[in-house]
Coordinates of C-alpha atoms and ligand atoms in Angstrom, one line a residue:
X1 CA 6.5 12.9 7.2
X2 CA 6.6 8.9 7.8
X3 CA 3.5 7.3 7.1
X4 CA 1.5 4.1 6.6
X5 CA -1.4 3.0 4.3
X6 CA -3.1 0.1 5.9
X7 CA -6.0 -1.2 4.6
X8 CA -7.3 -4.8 2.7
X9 CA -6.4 -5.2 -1.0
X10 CA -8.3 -3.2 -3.1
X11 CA -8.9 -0.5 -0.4
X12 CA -6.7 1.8 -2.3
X13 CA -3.6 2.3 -0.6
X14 CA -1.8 2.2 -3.7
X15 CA -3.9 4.8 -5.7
X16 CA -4.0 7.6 -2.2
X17 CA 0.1 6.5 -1.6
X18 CA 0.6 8.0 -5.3
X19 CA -1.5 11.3 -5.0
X20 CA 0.2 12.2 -1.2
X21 CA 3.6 11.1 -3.2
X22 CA 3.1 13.5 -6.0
X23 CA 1.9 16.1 -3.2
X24 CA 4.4 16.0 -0.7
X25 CA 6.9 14.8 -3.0
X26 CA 8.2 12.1 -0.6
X27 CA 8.8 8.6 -2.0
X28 CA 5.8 5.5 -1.7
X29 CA 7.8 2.4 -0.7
X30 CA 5.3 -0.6 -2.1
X31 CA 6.9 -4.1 -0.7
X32 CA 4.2 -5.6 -3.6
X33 CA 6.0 -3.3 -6.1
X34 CA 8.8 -4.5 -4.9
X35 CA 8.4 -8.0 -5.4
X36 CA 6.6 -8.1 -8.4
X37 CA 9.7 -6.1 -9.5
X38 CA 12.1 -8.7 -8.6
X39 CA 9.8 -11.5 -10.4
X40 CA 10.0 -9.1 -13.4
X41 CA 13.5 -9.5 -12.9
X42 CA 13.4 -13.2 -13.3
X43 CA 15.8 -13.7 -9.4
X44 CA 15.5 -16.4 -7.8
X45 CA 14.0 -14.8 -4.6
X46 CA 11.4 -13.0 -7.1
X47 CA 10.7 -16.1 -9.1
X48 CA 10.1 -17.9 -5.6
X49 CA 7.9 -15.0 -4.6
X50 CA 5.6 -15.0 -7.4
X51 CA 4.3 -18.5 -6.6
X52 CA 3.7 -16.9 -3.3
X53 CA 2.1 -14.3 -4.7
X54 CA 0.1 -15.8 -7.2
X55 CA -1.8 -17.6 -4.2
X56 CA -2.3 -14.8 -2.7
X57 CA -0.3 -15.8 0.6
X58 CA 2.0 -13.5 2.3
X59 CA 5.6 -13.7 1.5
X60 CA 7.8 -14.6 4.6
X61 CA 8.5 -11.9 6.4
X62 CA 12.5 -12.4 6.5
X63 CA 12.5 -11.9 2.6
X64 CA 10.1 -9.1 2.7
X65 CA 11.8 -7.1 5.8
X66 CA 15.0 -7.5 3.8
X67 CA 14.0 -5.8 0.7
X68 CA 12.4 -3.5 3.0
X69 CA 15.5 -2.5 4.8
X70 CA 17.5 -2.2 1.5
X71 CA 15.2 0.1 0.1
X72 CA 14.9 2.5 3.0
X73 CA 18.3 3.1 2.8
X74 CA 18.5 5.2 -0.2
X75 CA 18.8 8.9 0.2
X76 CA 15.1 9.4 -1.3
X77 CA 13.5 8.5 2.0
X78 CA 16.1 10.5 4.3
X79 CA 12.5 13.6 4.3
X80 CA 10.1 10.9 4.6
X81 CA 7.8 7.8 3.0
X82 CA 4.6 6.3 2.6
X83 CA 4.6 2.6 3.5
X84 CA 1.9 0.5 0.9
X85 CA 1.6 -3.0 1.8
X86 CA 4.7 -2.9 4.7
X87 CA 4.3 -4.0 7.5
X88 CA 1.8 -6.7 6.8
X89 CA 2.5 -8.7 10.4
X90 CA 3.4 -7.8 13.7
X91 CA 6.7 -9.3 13.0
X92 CA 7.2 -6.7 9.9
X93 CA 5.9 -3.2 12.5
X94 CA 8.1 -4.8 15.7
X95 CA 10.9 -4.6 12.8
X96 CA 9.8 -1.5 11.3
X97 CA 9.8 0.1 14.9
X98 CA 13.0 -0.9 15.7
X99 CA 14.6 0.4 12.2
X100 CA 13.0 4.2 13.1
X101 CA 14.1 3.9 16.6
X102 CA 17.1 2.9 15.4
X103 CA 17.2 6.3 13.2
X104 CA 15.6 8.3 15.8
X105 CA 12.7 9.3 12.9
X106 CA 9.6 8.4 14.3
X107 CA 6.4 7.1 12.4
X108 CA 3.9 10.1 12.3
X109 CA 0.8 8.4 11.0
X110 CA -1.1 5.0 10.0
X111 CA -4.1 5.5 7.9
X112 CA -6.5 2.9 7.7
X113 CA -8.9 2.4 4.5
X114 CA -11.8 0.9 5.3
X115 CA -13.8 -0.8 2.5
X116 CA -16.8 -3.6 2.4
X117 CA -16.0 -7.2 1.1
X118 CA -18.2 -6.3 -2.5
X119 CA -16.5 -3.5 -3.0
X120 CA -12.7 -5.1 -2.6
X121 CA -13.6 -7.7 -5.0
X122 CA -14.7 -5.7 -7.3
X123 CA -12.1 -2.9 -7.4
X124 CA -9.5 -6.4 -7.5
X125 CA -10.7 -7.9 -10.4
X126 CA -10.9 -4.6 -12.4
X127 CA -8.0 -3.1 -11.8
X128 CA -5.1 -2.7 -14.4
X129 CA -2.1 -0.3 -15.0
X130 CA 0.1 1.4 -17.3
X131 CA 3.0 -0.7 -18.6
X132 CA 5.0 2.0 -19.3
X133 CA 4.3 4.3 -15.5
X134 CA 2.1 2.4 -13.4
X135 CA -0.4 4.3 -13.4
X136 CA -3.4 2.9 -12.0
X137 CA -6.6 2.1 -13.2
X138 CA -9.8 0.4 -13.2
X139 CA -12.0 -0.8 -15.3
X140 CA -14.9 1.2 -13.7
X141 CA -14.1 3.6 -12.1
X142 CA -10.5 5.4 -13.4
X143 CA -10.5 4.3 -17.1
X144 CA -8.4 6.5 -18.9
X145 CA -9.7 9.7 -20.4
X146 CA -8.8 8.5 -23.6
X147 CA -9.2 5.2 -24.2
X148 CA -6.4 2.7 -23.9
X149 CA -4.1 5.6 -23.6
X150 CA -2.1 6.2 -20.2
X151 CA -3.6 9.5 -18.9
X152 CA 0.0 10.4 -17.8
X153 CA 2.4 9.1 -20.2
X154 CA 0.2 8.9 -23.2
X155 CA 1.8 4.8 -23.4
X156 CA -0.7 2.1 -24.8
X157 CA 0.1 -0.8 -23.0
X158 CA -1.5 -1.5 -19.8
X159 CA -0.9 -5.4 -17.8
X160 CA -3.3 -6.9 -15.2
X161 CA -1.9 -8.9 -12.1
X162 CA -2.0 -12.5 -11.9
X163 CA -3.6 -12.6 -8.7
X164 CA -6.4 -10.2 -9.3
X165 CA -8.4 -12.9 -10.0
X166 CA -11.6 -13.5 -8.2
X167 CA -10.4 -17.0 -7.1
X168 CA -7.2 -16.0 -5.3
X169 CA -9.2 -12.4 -3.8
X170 CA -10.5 -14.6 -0.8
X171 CA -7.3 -16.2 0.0
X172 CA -5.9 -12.4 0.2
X173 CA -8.6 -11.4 2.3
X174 CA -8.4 -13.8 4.9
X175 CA -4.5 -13.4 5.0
X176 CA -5.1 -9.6 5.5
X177 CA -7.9 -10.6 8.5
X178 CA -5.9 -13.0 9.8
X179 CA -1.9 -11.3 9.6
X180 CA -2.7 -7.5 9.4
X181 CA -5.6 -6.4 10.9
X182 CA -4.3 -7.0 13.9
X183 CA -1.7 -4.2 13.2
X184 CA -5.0 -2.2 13.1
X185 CA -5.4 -2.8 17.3
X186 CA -1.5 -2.2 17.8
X187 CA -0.9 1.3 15.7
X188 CA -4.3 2.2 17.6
X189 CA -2.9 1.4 21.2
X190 CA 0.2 3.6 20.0
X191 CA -2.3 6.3 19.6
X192 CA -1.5 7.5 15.7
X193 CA -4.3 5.4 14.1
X194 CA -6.7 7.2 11.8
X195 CA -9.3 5.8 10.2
X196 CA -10.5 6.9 6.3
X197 CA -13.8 5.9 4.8
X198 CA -12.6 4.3 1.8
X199 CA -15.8 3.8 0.2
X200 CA -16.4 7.0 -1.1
X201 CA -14.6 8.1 -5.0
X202 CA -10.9 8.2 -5.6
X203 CA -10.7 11.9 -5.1
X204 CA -13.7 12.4 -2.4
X205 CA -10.9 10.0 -0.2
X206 CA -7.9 12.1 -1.6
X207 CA -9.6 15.0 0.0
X208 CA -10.5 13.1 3.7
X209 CA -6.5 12.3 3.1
X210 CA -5.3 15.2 2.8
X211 CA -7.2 17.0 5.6
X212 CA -5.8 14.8 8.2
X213 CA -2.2 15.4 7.1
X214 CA -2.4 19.2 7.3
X215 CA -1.9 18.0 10.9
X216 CA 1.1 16.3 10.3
X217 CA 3.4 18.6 7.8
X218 CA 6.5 19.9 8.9
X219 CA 5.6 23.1 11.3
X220 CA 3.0 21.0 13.2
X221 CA 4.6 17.6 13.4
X222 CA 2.5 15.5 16.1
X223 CA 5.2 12.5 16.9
X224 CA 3.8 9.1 17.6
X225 CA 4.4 7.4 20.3
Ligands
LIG1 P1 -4.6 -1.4 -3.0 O1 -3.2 -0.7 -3.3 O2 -5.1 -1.1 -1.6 O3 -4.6 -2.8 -3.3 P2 -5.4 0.2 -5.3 O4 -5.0 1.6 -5.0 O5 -4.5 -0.5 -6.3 O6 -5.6 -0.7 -4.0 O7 -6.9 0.2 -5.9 C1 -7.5 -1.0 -6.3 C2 -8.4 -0.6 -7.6 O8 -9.5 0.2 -7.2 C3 -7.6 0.2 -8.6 O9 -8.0 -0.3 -9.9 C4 -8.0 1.6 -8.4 O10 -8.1 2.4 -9.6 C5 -9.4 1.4 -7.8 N1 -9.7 2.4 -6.7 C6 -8.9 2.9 -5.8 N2 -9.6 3.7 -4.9 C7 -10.9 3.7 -5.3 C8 -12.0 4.4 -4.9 N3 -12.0 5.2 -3.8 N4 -13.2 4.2 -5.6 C9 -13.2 3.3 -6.6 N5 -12.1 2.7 -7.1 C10 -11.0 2.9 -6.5
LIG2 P1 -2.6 -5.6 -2.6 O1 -2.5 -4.2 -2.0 O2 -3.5 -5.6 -3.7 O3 -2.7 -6.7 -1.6 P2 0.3 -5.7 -2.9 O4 0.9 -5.3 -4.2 O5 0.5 -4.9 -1.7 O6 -1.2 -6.0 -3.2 O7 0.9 -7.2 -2.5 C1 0.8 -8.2 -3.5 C2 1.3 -9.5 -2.8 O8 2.7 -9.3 -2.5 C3 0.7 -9.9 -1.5 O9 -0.5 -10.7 -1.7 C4 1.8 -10.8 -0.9 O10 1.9 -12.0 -1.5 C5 3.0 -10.0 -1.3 N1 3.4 -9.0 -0.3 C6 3.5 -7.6 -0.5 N2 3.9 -7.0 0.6 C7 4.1 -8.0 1.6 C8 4.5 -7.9 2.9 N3 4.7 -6.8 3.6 N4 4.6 -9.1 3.6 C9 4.3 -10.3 2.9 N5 3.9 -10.4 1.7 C10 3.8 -9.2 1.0
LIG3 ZN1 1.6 5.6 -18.2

């Protein structure tokens, strides 16, 4: 099964990529990840990225598709993936169409999160992770069950992102309404759009999730077009 998460930051794409990873136990691929990884790293290209990043602008899409294509490559994704974050421009899903064709594994699904402008901000702002797994939280509404330990891997340190910040969330915004919604009208017009109501809780959406892919699993795969 070869999927995408598209949706706004903050929609949750990251938190419903890791529950249908753990589920179907097929690899999320998270360009963000990715980079932040590289950064991390202290690489040039990462270091270069961050700035990027930090703004909340997109990265350019050669550096991105690149990483990308490196990572697809490994033997991990060869039963399927969930794409968080890629593509992000209709430059990025022209490439990304061209790589499956390519490997004659067509894309079975885009699932779209839809969330209101409050509720972004605030799931941005108060989100944080494990600095040990990356497991996600928020300050809100997934705090760990005991405090300021990692729910999964009982760690202690957690780290926030430098651009969840309520300065640089309206910068991301607008380059999500302005780059990648319109990715929203092309996987629509290639008929294997669905919609999610992201407002609801984590698991409420987990559920609406996995409903729609008992349509796509292996015995009743529906290819795109
Ligand atoms: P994205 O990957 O789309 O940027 P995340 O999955 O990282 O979004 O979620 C952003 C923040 O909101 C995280 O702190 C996460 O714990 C929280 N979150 C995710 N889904 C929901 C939800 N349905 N309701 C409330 N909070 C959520
Ligand atoms: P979120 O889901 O909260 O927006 P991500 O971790 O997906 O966060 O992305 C963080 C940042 O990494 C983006 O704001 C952008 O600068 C960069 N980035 C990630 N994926 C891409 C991509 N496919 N194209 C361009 N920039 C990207
Ligand atoms: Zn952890």
């Amino acid at each position: 099964m070869n999927l995408i998460l598209l949706g706004p930051p903050g929609s949750g794409k990251g938190t419903q990529a890791s529950a249908i990873a753990k589920t179907y136990g097929i690899p999320e691929l998270s360009t963000g990840a990715m980079l932040r990884e590289a950064a991390d790293a202290g690489s040039e290209m990462g270091l270069w990225a961050k700035q990027i990043m930090d703004r909340g602008e997109l990265v350019s899409d050669e550096v991105v598709v690149n990483i990308f294509a490196e990572r697809i490559k490994q033997s991990d994704c060869a039963n399927g993936f969930i794409l968080d974050g890629f593509p992000r421009t209709l430059e990025q899903a022209a490439f990304l169409d061209k790589l499956l064709k390519e490997q004659d594994n067509p894309l079975d699904l885009v699932l779209e999160l839809k969330v209101d402008f409050n509720q972004l901000v605030e799931r941005i702002v108060g989100r944080f992770t494990c600095a040990t797994c990356g497991e996600g939280y928020h300050d809100r509404f997934k705090i760990p069950k005991v405090s300021c330990v990692c729910d999964v891997c009982q760690g202690m340190a957690f780290k926030r992102r430098a651009d969840d910040n309520a300065e640089t969330v309206r910068t991301r915004l607008m380059a999500y309404y302005r780059e990648t919604a319109p990715l929203i009208g092309y996987y629509f017009c290639k008929e294997c759009l669905r919609v999610v109501d992201g407002m609801e809780e984590i698991d409420l959406v987990a559920g609406h999730v996995q409903e729609i892919l008992k349509d796509y699993t292996q015995d009743s795969k529906t290819p795109a077009h």
